């Protein structure tokens, strides 16, 4: 059995624990042979023989050792074999052939590849999940948190995990990805630094984690020493590839590695061989995503590689290659999204999201690169919308537009895409400013597509102001986009015209909505068809066809069930709420309203698309009037407390969804610690992180960590969402139907 794994993951510790647990099964003993300090493979047999207490012999030492072990029932533990792989493999193979009762337990960063070998990859310790909803009790089950707490208490008597420090401890363990050595070294630092100071310094963990046990081998006393050891075990080409791969964030596939990292000493055809070597050496972790293999560097290994890349002078070159790869991927997705492949693209881009962020951050932090950022962020239009990332998409586009104001085609497209996101977020003022610039720019450039989209969104923005002539402008945009052969533009024009007509009571809404659905069906654009379904359902409901409306919105909801798109799902829930209210299912309507509004807040859009608002107000008022204040508020709060999956299950009548919803706390406040609730309250009052820190007498970085943690627990992406959520669950005046609920 060979225990493999990354540096510092605890292979030796596990081997010793196993040896202790099984020692009674071996009457001839359990013998440890430590090989880390052995540099000469020719001395391996002598070292093993010496550990077993055998005298030096003139005869072949391998034969003497095999003869000695032939009738022994014995466990031989060979620790740290990675730098002596060939010698260890040869010796183990010979000994096992000669001694049928011999068992060997080896630790190595790479398998020995001996006949009969079983390989066990030692995983990192479990870490707290800070990406979604969790409760403080979850920390107690985290192996990494337990280890940190134990080691911290050993060096700092009296240290314990409390409500006040659990966020910092959890974040440290998460940042160190459950690597025991790194966690122990961080815990030692508590003798001279606070938890917050440790967190602040983790971006340079190799400078921070430098003081280990004096009893450990020199290369195990610091994180950098462990990484240096791993680096030295790699070939020159593997070292170069390790450094280059550090530009990826979150992971990569083989094609990405070949595209970004080949050249300058690494032929493209050699990348596969080198990646396999780094997997064998436990530098890369292999993961399966659907039918594609992906690879990942743990963050500490990635940081080390980034340092080596910087030393090589190639960091900017490789980051540009990475940027170019992401740009090509985004543009391919843009061109191919309105097709049967959109499901594949949606899944692919969710996996690539960390790389997208890394590429955009490079574009917006490196002088002269913002135009490429405009191009990438605008190309990902459908990804931002389909993944419920409207706020993030607008964030990147807004930054890129401010950094590069040159009158280019990239700017024109970024302007109308950003205005589109503004309008989807029910924020027409910045949209109108951007559109006022985009129209003249597009005409000057001869950019027919951007000019047509500008007219489309200008018309839709006019509807926000109650100007029904906006429909005429949208119809003109539809004509232009059809003439240009833009099928996506044709579909989105029909969809938004249908919504506008529905809101205005114009019966053309149904025809436009059904035509939009046919365009999607013709191109097998499944996720875009989702929007056509709920929009057609909304118009059917307006016409009094509640059963048809429920069927259409339910079908749309099933299409979106596997996709984390709170913005789109909220519109389905709203249509189902309207229909339930009209059919006399008032408590169900109130729950669905609560779930829809919570999902909109989750997406950062307030109340979804213009055109739905008035219907929403009517449903809230009517349902409240029938149920009464107390009953409505109770049902609404219950719906607002559903997770997205619970809301979908409840809406579709799934028994599992209903059961989960029935046992859910009244609201999400139970997910937050007392301190986090205090921070949420101060955010709702409009305080900055610095002001929060001053009010609570904590470090500003601690305040920032609390805010980040609240965002993660509640699934939010902005402070505005926290404020809206906090107001919604604590302020009676903010409940639907009250004065403050009306749209200004």
XYZ file of C-alpha atoms in Angstrom:
744
model
C 0.000 0.000 0.000
C 1.345 3.423 -0.960
C -0.038 6.569 0.639
C 0.255 9.479 -1.781
C -0.665 13.138 -1.481
C 0.524 16.719 -1.591
C 3.267 18.050 0.638
C 2.138 18.511 4.219
C -1.116 16.571 3.879
C -0.143 14.103 6.632
C 1.022 10.970 4.835
C 3.651 10.132 7.455
C 1.296 10.752 10.346
C -1.340 8.511 8.797
C 1.197 5.753 8.095
C 2.384 5.789 11.709
C -1.189 5.690 12.962
C -1.983 2.722 10.721
C 1.188 0.955 11.849
C 0.227 1.432 15.489
C -3.313 0.176 14.903
C -2.246 -3.035 13.104
C 0.939 -3.925 14.975
C -0.659 -6.878 16.789
C -1.342 -8.520 13.419
C 2.407 -8.775 12.752
C 4.204 -11.062 15.221
C 7.579 -10.168 13.714
C 6.994 -6.496 14.259
C 6.340 -3.210 12.532
C 9.518 -1.516 11.298
C 9.865 2.115 10.243
C 12.504 3.133 7.707
C 12.816 6.916 7.328
C 14.229 7.739 3.894
C 13.950 11.538 3.717
C 17.594 12.127 4.600
C 18.900 9.430 2.238
C 20.237 10.920 -0.995
C 22.083 7.935 -2.533
C 19.794 5.214 -3.991
C 22.682 2.779 -3.718
C 22.410 2.901 0.063
C 18.695 2.083 0.204
C 19.115 -1.643 0.882
C 21.729 -0.961 3.561
C 19.394 1.556 5.217
C 16.487 -0.909 5.309
C 18.716 -3.703 6.593
C 20.117 -1.406 9.259
C 16.623 -0.432 10.406
C 15.829 -4.139 10.803
C 18.977 -4.641 12.879
C 20.787 -6.823 10.343
C 24.605 -6.767 10.464
C 26.544 -5.659 7.406
C 27.321 -8.647 5.164
C 29.783 -9.278 2.354
C 27.108 -11.104 0.315
C 24.599 -9.175 -1.772
C 22.634 -7.053 0.701
C 19.410 -7.492 -1.292
C 19.739 -11.283 -1.225
C 20.550 -11.205 2.491
C 17.549 -9.023 3.219
C 15.228 -11.196 1.110
C 16.492 -14.332 2.848
C 15.928 -12.757 6.262
C 12.349 -11.720 5.457
C 11.355 -14.908 3.638
C 9.567 -16.489 6.618
C 8.659 -13.319 8.507
C 5.162 -11.897 9.071
C 6.247 -8.304 9.232
C 5.105 -4.790 8.254
C 7.761 -2.587 6.697
C 6.967 1.145 6.667
C 9.012 3.059 4.088
C 8.521 6.773 4.714
C 9.275 9.421 2.056
C 10.081 7.385 -1.033
C 9.465 10.067 -3.653
C 13.120 10.939 -4.334
C 14.169 7.276 -4.529
C 11.298 5.923 -6.626
C 13.194 3.535 -8.899
C 15.313 2.118 -6.094
C 12.304 1.700 -3.795
C 10.220 0.081 -6.520
C 12.977 -2.400 -7.351
C 13.633 -3.327 -3.726
C 9.959 -3.649 -2.753
C 9.248 -5.813 -5.795
C 12.148 -8.142 -4.970
C 11.260 -8.429 -1.280
C 7.560 -9.115 -1.879
C 8.439 -11.857 -4.351
C 10.724 -13.514 -1.779
C 8.599 -13.025 1.347
C 4.908 -13.959 0.960
C 3.973 -12.770 4.496
C 5.712 -9.416 4.154
C 3.566 -6.294 3.921
C 4.885 -2.885 2.883
C 3.322 0.480 3.698
C 5.018 3.323 1.820
C 4.528 7.082 1.800
C 5.412 9.025 -1.312
C 4.213 11.911 -3.394
C 4.202 9.495 -6.303
C 3.139 5.857 -6.609
C 5.914 3.221 -6.779
C 4.185 1.340 -9.628
C 4.994 -2.118 -8.284
C 2.886 -5.165 -9.170
C 0.147 -5.592 -6.586
C 0.469 -2.014 -5.319
C -2.644 -0.351 -3.882
C -2.524 3.452 -3.939
C -4.447 5.587 -1.468
C -4.497 9.325 -2.021
C -4.480 11.005 1.378
C -7.060 13.819 1.248
C -6.767 17.178 2.935
C -8.729 17.704 6.145
C -12.349 18.757 5.888
C -12.830 22.523 5.997
C -15.908 24.660 6.693
C -18.075 25.510 3.709
C -18.091 29.293 3.507
C -19.670 29.421 0.046
C -23.245 28.788 1.080
C -25.517 28.506 4.077
C -24.037 27.009 7.217
C -24.467 27.290 10.945
C -21.678 27.698 13.531
C -22.202 24.125 14.740
C -20.815 22.963 11.388
C -17.395 24.144 12.524
C -17.242 21.489 15.204
C -17.247 18.759 12.564
C -14.407 20.321 10.565
C -11.162 18.369 10.970
C -9.112 21.408 9.993
C -10.787 23.638 12.590
C -10.297 20.977 15.271
C -6.583 20.677 14.446
C -6.089 24.444 14.414
C -7.864 24.831 17.751
C -5.841 22.047 19.379
C -2.498 23.377 18.125
C -3.398 26.953 19.004
C -4.357 25.953 22.554
C -1.086 24.039 22.932
C 0.935 27.164 22.185
C -1.459 29.718 23.667
C -3.075 28.308 26.826
C -6.684 29.392 27.147
C -7.332 29.654 23.427
C -10.684 28.198 22.393
C -13.177 28.475 19.571
C -15.821 31.127 20.301
C -18.577 32.956 18.470
C -16.261 35.952 18.243
C -13.329 34.146 16.584
C -14.976 31.304 14.649
C -15.158 33.271 11.409
C -11.428 34.017 11.444
C -10.526 30.410 12.318
C -12.835 29.010 9.641
C -11.458 31.392 7.026
C -7.836 30.547 7.865
C -8.533 26.814 7.552
C -10.431 27.375 4.321
C -7.666 29.518 2.840
C -5.096 26.842 3.728
C -7.356 24.202 2.124
C -7.158 21.757 5.009
C -3.411 21.027 4.660
C -2.362 19.901 8.175
C 1.201 21.236 8.022
C 0.032 24.678 6.917
C -2.676 24.741 9.592
C -0.240 23.753 12.334
C 2.248 26.404 11.229
C -0.510 29.021 11.211
C -1.632 28.007 14.706
C 1.930 28.442 15.985
C 1.833 32.053 14.791
C -0.868 32.827 17.365
C 1.926 33.125 19.900
C 2.898 36.416 18.246
C -0.008 37.457 15.990
C -3.773 37.777 16.277
C -6.112 35.726 14.112
C -6.860 38.787 12.023
C -3.170 39.495 11.509
C -2.652 35.910 10.351
C -5.521 36.311 7.881
C -4.082 39.571 6.584
C -0.762 37.855 5.855
C -2.031 34.695 4.170
C -1.591 36.224 0.730
C 2.112 35.615 1.364
C 1.771 32.379 3.297
C 5.378 31.332 2.656
C 6.672 34.286 4.652
C 4.108 33.692 7.392
C 4.313 29.928 7.889
C 7.979 29.552 8.770
C 8.160 28.211 12.316
C 7.530 24.516 12.736
C 8.470 21.820 15.225
C 12.195 21.419 15.905
C 11.539 17.679 16.082
C 10.484 17.639 12.442
C 12.842 17.133 9.538
C 14.281 20.455 8.282
C 12.202 20.318 5.115
C 9.017 19.855 7.180
C 9.519 22.877 9.428
C 8.249 25.499 6.982
C 5.742 25.481 4.166
C 8.296 26.876 1.737
C 10.771 24.131 2.609
C 8.110 21.529 1.818
C 7.360 23.234 -1.495
C 11.062 23.570 -2.306
C 11.446 19.827 -1.724
C 8.527 19.065 -4.060
C 9.917 21.455 -6.662
C 13.333 19.799 -6.617
C 11.746 16.392 -7.226
C 10.288 17.620 -10.521
C 12.084 17.664 -13.848
C 13.062 21.039 -15.294
C 10.103 20.927 -17.704
C 7.689 19.973 -14.904
C 8.937 22.903 -12.810
C 8.371 25.285 -15.697
C 4.873 23.939 -16.289
C 4.023 24.131 -12.560
C 4.951 27.815 -12.561
C 2.992 28.529 -15.741
C -0.109 26.671 -14.560
C -0.300 29.025 -11.577
C -2.018 31.624 -13.794
C -5.155 29.464 -13.782
C -7.663 30.033 -11.007
C -9.993 27.260 -9.881
C -8.731 24.691 -12.376
C -8.158 23.952 -16.059
C -8.434 21.167 -18.597
C -5.717 19.721 -20.805
C -6.628 21.875 -23.805
C -6.311 25.021 -21.684
C -2.909 23.941 -20.376
C -1.724 23.232 -23.921
C -3.003 26.574 -25.196
C -1.635 28.757 -22.408
C 1.490 26.966 -21.204
C 3.147 25.418 -24.255
C 5.993 27.042 -26.181
C 9.278 28.533 -24.952
C 10.821 25.184 -24.060
C 7.644 23.098 -23.678
C 6.369 21.583 -26.955
C 2.572 21.383 -27.110
C 2.687 17.607 -27.524
C 4.672 17.293 -24.273
C 2.076 19.033 -22.077
C 0.005 15.863 -21.587
C 3.072 13.929 -20.426
C 4.116 16.718 -18.069
C 0.615 17.128 -16.612
C 0.512 13.388 -15.955
C 3.873 13.670 -14.205
C 2.623 16.481 -11.958
C -0.468 14.432 -11.100
C 1.757 11.472 -10.236
C 3.868 13.711 -7.999
C 0.761 15.033 -6.203
C 1.343 18.568 -7.449
C -1.852 18.582 -9.507
C -5.203 17.249 -8.323
C -7.361 15.586 -10.988
C -11.124 16.160 -10.880
C -13.941 14.924 -13.094
C -16.490 17.427 -14.429
C -19.037 15.639 -16.573
C -17.096 13.938 -19.332
C -14.051 16.208 -18.978
C -11.019 15.755 -16.747
C -9.856 18.935 -15.048
C -6.816 19.673 -12.936
C -6.244 21.992 -10.014
C -3.366 23.344 -7.966
C -4.140 23.691 -4.282
C -3.874 27.359 -3.368
C -0.615 27.007 -1.428
C 0.947 25.112 -4.354
C -0.441 27.706 -6.760
C 1.060 30.556 -4.723
C 4.434 28.839 -4.788
C 4.157 28.411 -8.551
C 3.194 32.078 -8.945
C 6.317 33.085 -6.987
C 8.465 30.933 -9.274
C 6.748 32.396 -12.334
C 7.482 35.924 -11.114
C 11.132 34.968 -10.588
C 11.294 33.738 -14.186
C 10.188 37.134 -15.521
C 7.350 35.516 -17.499
C 4.379 36.356 -15.276
C 2.863 39.074 -17.481
C 3.429 37.007 -20.616
C 1.596 34.030 -19.123
C -1.209 36.152 -17.675
C -1.778 37.646 -21.133
C -1.880 34.165 -22.639
C -4.406 33.199 -19.965
C -6.405 36.360 -20.726
C -6.371 35.530 -24.435
C -7.563 31.996 -23.726
C -10.484 33.245 -21.611
C -11.332 35.888 -24.221
C -11.478 33.257 -26.970
C -13.634 31.051 -24.750
C -16.008 33.938 -23.965
C -16.334 34.913 -27.628
C -16.999 31.327 -28.648
C -19.685 31.119 -25.965
C -21.199 34.406 -27.190
C -21.433 33.131 -30.758
C -22.703 29.682 -29.818
C -25.038 30.345 -26.871
C -28.258 30.663 -28.889
C -28.164 27.012 -29.952
C -28.635 23.476 -28.590
C -25.161 23.835 -27.079
C -26.198 26.551 -24.638
C -26.686 23.993 -21.850
C -23.125 22.781 -22.397
C -21.832 26.340 -22.498
C -23.687 27.307 -19.340
C -22.131 24.372 -17.496
C -18.687 25.054 -18.962
C -18.658 28.734 -18.061
C -19.805 28.055 -14.497
C -16.747 25.829 -14.093
C -14.544 28.479 -15.724
C -15.970 31.317 -13.613
C -12.810 31.633 -11.424
C -10.681 31.883 -14.574
C -13.039 34.520 -15.974
C -12.613 36.576 -12.818
C -8.829 36.193 -12.900
C -8.667 37.279 -16.550
C -10.940 40.273 -15.972
C -8.988 41.341 -12.903
C -5.807 41.254 -14.982
C -7.448 43.344 -17.704
C -8.646 45.946 -15.232
C -5.473 46.165 -13.153
C -2.882 46.117 -15.942
C -2.517 49.429 -17.829
C -3.735 49.287 -21.410
C -5.752 46.080 -21.043
C -9.220 47.454 -20.182
C -10.480 47.169 -23.764
C -9.914 43.424 -23.646
C -11.885 43.450 -20.393
C -14.784 45.192 -22.165
C -14.704 42.500 -24.822
C -14.680 39.589 -22.376
C -17.342 40.969 -20.029
C -19.692 41.887 -22.897
C -19.218 38.494 -24.568
C -20.389 36.839 -21.354
C -23.764 38.612 -21.489
C -25.778 35.393 -21.501
C -23.621 33.827 -18.784
C -24.209 36.739 -16.399
C -27.963 36.605 -16.988
C -28.422 32.841 -17.100
C -26.397 32.279 -13.928
C -28.073 34.993 -11.869
C -24.876 37.094 -11.896
C -26.351 40.341 -13.174
C -24.711 42.456 -10.472
C -21.287 40.928 -11.075
C -21.561 41.336 -14.828
C -22.474 44.998 -14.435
C -19.596 45.454 -11.983
C -16.993 44.247 -14.499
C -18.499 46.168 -17.419
C -18.789 49.392 -15.454
C -15.138 49.184 -14.360
C -13.939 48.410 -17.868
C -15.960 51.263 -19.380
C -14.567 53.768 -16.887
C -10.973 52.678 -17.529
C -11.053 52.904 -21.341
C -13.240 55.582 -22.936
C -11.915 55.310 -26.503
C -14.740 55.269 -29.132
C -14.318 51.661 -30.257
C -16.626 48.791 -31.281
C -15.703 47.094 -27.992
C -16.975 50.109 -26.071
C -20.204 50.267 -28.071
C -21.048 46.648 -27.336
C -20.039 46.953 -23.680
C -22.298 50.017 -23.328
C -25.454 48.333 -24.581
C -24.773 45.081 -22.725
C -24.219 47.020 -19.499
C -27.412 49.026 -20.085
C -29.244 45.724 -20.628
C -28.049 44.533 -17.217
C -29.017 47.897 -15.680
C -32.567 47.440 -16.938
C -32.789 43.823 -15.812
C -31.756 45.099 -12.381
C -34.602 47.657 -12.569
C -32.104 50.533 -12.639
C -33.007 52.630 -15.713
C -31.070 55.841 -14.965
C -27.524 54.541 -15.647
C -28.954 52.562 -18.570
C -30.245 55.744 -20.199
C -26.885 57.488 -19.745
C -25.045 54.602 -21.377
C -27.570 54.316 -24.215
C -27.323 58.052 -24.917
C -23.615 57.513 -25.584
C -23.961 54.186 -27.370
C -26.404 55.274 -30.092
C -24.262 58.010 -31.691
C -21.111 55.922 -31.231
C -22.641 52.883 -32.955
C -23.861 54.992 -35.893
C -20.448 56.647 -36.242
C -18.762 53.235 -36.279
C -21.318 51.752 -38.666
C -22.098 49.114 -36.038
C -25.607 48.076 -37.094
C -26.002 45.531 -34.299
C -25.090 47.896 -31.471
C -27.317 50.597 -32.977
C -30.279 48.201 -33.070
C -29.742 47.009 -29.509
C -29.474 50.629 -28.391
C -32.892 51.325 -29.919
C -34.329 48.197 -28.326
C -33.200 49.055 -24.810
C -34.016 52.739 -25.197
C -37.568 51.701 -26.060
C -37.759 49.364 -23.093
C -36.405 52.112 -20.808
C -39.151 54.425 -22.102
C -41.735 51.929 -20.871
C -40.228 52.310 -17.399
C -41.266 55.966 -17.554
C -44.786 55.107 -18.700
C -44.125 56.061 -22.331
C -46.032 53.539 -24.466
C -44.229 54.732 -27.612
C -41.323 52.633 -26.380
C -43.050 49.654 -28.029
C -42.700 51.334 -31.436
C -38.962 51.823 -30.914
C -38.625 48.185 -29.887
C -40.543 47.083 -32.996
C -38.118 49.094 -35.159
C -35.184 47.413 -33.416
C -36.792 44.033 -34.115
C -36.962 44.876 -37.825
C -33.272 45.829 -37.888
C -32.141 42.745 -35.988
C -34.207 40.444 -38.202
C -32.692 42.042 -41.293
C -29.212 41.488 -39.852
C -29.964 37.793 -39.283
C -29.454 38.160 -35.523
C -31.605 35.361 -34.135
C -30.789 36.122 -30.512
C -31.689 39.778 -31.114
C -34.929 38.719 -32.771
C -35.842 36.556 -29.798
C -34.990 39.089 -27.073
C -36.884 41.828 -28.956
C -40.003 39.672 -29.194
C -39.732 38.671 -25.545
C -39.384 42.220 -24.226
C -42.101 43.521 -26.560
C -44.377 40.803 -25.210
C -43.637 41.887 -21.648
C -44.224 45.548 -22.480
C -47.498 44.820 -24.250
C -48.653 42.590 -21.395
C -47.991 45.353 -18.871
C -49.896 47.851 -21.051
C -52.851 45.507 -21.586
C -52.049 45.176 -25.293
C -53.307 41.851 -26.690
C -50.379 41.643 -29.125
C -48.394 40.341 -26.152
C -49.470 36.735 -26.675
C -48.512 36.614 -30.343
C -45.102 38.122 -29.679
C -44.499 35.793 -26.737
C -45.449 32.691 -28.707
C -43.290 33.776 -31.639
C -40.361 34.236 -29.250
C -40.939 30.686 -28.036
C -40.955 29.376 -31.617
C -37.619 31.096 -32.324
C -36.121 29.301 -29.314
C -37.600 25.973 -30.362
C -36.234 26.408 -33.874
C -32.724 26.832 -32.481
C -33.215 24.393 -29.577
C -32.168 27.192 -27.214
C -33.477 25.542 -24.066
C -32.629 28.142 -21.432
C -33.844 31.071 -23.530
C -37.047 29.122 -24.082
C -37.439 29.184 -20.307
C -37.988 32.964 -20.415
C -40.434 32.647 -23.299
C -42.439 30.111 -21.304
C -42.885 32.193 -18.171
C -43.563 35.324 -20.239
C -46.282 33.536 -22.193
C -47.583 32.221 -18.881
C -47.780 35.783 -17.550
C -49.888 36.885 -20.523
C -52.136 33.816 -20.203
C -52.678 34.730 -16.552
C -53.512 38.338 -17.498
C -56.178 36.937 -19.817
C -57.659 34.918 -16.934
C -56.258 31.540 -18.042
C -54.799 30.544 -14.662
C -54.478 26.853 -15.451
C -52.517 27.507 -18.649
C -50.392 30.086 -16.857
C -49.536 27.615 -14.085
C -48.617 24.913 -16.598
C -46.325 27.225 -18.583
C -44.583 28.699 -15.528
C -44.204 25.219 -14.033
C -42.617 23.929 -17.242
C -40.208 26.858 -17.204
C -39.317 26.191 -13.577
C -38.482 22.563 -14.342
C -36.141 23.716 -17.118
C -34.258 25.970 -14.703
C -34.186 23.585 -11.758
C -30.613 22.461 -12.374
C -29.309 26.007 -12.857
C -28.567 28.477 -10.089
C -30.451 31.420 -11.611
C -32.398 33.146 -8.826
C -33.365 36.054 -11.090
C -35.045 33.887 -13.719
C -36.572 31.503 -11.186
C -38.092 34.449 -9.294
C -40.159 35.421 -12.347
C -41.592 31.899 -12.574
C -42.463 31.938 -8.875
C -44.172 35.308 -9.319
C -46.377 34.054 -12.170
C -47.321 31.012 -10.089
C -48.145 33.315 -7.160
C -50.418 35.476 -9.325
C -52.271 32.401 -10.596
C -52.576 30.899 -7.097
C -54.074 34.138 -5.784
C -56.665 34.283 -8.548
C -57.603 30.647 -7.888
C -58.211 31.333 -4.192
C -55.015 29.669 -2.906
C -54.074 32.722 -0.891
C -51.600 31.220 1.594
C -49.807 29.515 -1.273
C -49.746 32.824 -3.134
C -48.232 34.590 -0.104
C -45.523 31.927 0.270
C -44.682 32.100 -3.430
C -44.528 35.894 -3.268
C -42.106 35.659 -0.354
C -39.985 33.138 -2.248
C -40.007 35.240 -5.441
C -39.020 38.441 -3.646
C -36.242 36.629 -1.757
C -34.912 35.214 -5.033
C -34.928 38.663 -6.638
C -33.049 40.063 -3.667
C -30.594 37.189 -3.992
C -29.950 38.229 -7.598
C -29.583 41.874 -6.566
C -32.488 42.996 -8.751
C -34.980 44.237 -6.155
C -38.229 43.260 -7.856
C -37.324 41.870 -11.245
C -38.333 43.167 -14.655
C -40.390 46.252 -15.184
C -43.832 45.118 -16.302
C -44.071 42.535 -13.552
C -44.068 45.175 -10.788
C -47.664 46.347 -11.129
C -48.999 42.789 -11.238
C -46.893 41.988 -8.194
C -48.340 44.953 -6.282
C -51.869 43.834 -7.139
C -51.219 40.285 -5.966
C -49.644 41.449 -2.709
C -52.510 43.823 -1.942
C -55.225 41.314 -2.821
C -53.640 38.447 -0.913
C -53.021 40.613 2.149
C -56.619 41.813 2.123
C -58.012 38.266 2.045
C -55.627 36.740 4.610
C -55.245 39.704 6.929
C -52.007 41.264 8.122
C -50.797 38.549 10.493
C -51.590 35.542 8.301
C -50.119 37.163 5.193
C -46.918 38.165 6.953
C -46.490 34.682 8.430
C -46.936 32.944 5.063
C -44.782 35.511 3.268
C -41.968 35.126 5.791
C -42.136 31.359 5.407
C -41.710 31.647 1.641
C -38.929 34.202 2.007
C -37.075 31.720 4.213
C -37.045 28.937 1.599
C -33.792 28.083 -0.112
C -34.009 28.295 -3.889
C -34.379 24.517 -4.162
C -37.053 24.463 -1.459
C -38.954 27.230 -3.235
C -38.884 25.291 -6.511
C -39.968 22.105 -4.749
C -42.847 23.911 -3.049
C -43.916 25.634 -6.276
C -43.959 22.351 -8.197
C -45.649 20.428 -5.390
C -42.713 18.078 -4.710
C -43.217 16.267 -1.417
C -39.530 16.542 -0.573
C -39.575 20.240 -1.266
C -42.712 20.708 0.836
C -41.188 18.713 3.694
C -37.970 20.709 3.690
C -39.911 23.951 3.541
C -42.143 22.926 6.428
C -39.153 22.416 8.703
C -37.279 25.541 7.683
C -36.740 28.334 10.260
C -38.950 31.392 9.845
C -36.106 33.366 8.278
C -32.415 33.221 7.496
C -31.370 35.161 10.595
C -30.731 31.842 12.336
C -27.804 31.301 9.947
C -25.969 34.316 11.333
C -24.049 34.641 14.576
C -24.907 37.424 16.991
C -21.988 39.518 15.751
C -22.993 39.003 12.129
C -26.541 40.137 12.909
C -25.071 43.300 14.446
C -22.991 43.899 11.321
C -26.026 43.326 9.061
C -27.960 45.892 11.084
C -25.170 48.461 10.648
C -24.975 47.746 6.907
C -28.721 48.384 6.669
C -28.117 51.739 8.359
C -25.649 52.649 5.622
C -22.385 52.363 7.562
C -19.126 51.610 5.740
C -16.753 48.854 6.871
C -14.575 51.444 8.592
C -17.583 52.890 10.439
C -18.751 49.391 11.416
C -15.287 48.644 12.805
C -15.323 51.857 14.834
C -18.841 51.223 16.149
C -18.110 47.641 17.247
C -14.513 48.392 18.304
C -13.008 45.777 15.974
C -10.379 45.874 13.222
C -11.593 47.030 9.817
C -10.388 43.755 8.278
C -12.511 41.872 10.840
C -15.520 43.923 9.799
C -14.772 43.110 6.161
C -14.556 39.398 7.020
C -17.933 39.546 8.768
C -19.460 41.197 5.696
C -17.937 38.560 3.394
C -19.250 35.816 5.647
C -22.774 37.261 5.696
C -22.710 37.439 1.896
C -21.637 33.779 1.699
C -24.218 32.522 4.208
C -27.113 34.355 2.590
C -25.951 33.728 -0.972
C -25.740 37.469 -1.703
C -23.233 39.393 -3.820
C -23.611 42.972 -2.565
C -24.096 45.066 0.577
C -27.306 46.417 -0.940
C -28.749 42.905 -0.883
C -27.831 42.522 2.792
C -29.514 45.835 3.582
C -32.637 44.895 1.623
C -32.806 41.475 3.261
C -32.263 42.886 6.769
C -34.940 45.502 6.231
C -37.292 42.867 4.866
C -37.037 40.635 7.938
C -36.827 43.226 10.703
C -38.803 46.306 9.682
C -42.579 45.908 9.752
C -42.907 48.953 7.497
C -41.013 47.182 4.749
C -43.408 44.254 4.297
C -45.276 44.125 0.980
C -48.472 46.147 0.863
C -47.173 48.816 3.224
C -46.365 52.330 2.014
C -42.606 51.794 1.711
C -43.108 48.840 -0.611
C -44.407 50.878 -3.536
C -41.969 51.465 -6.362
C -40.785 55.093 -6.347
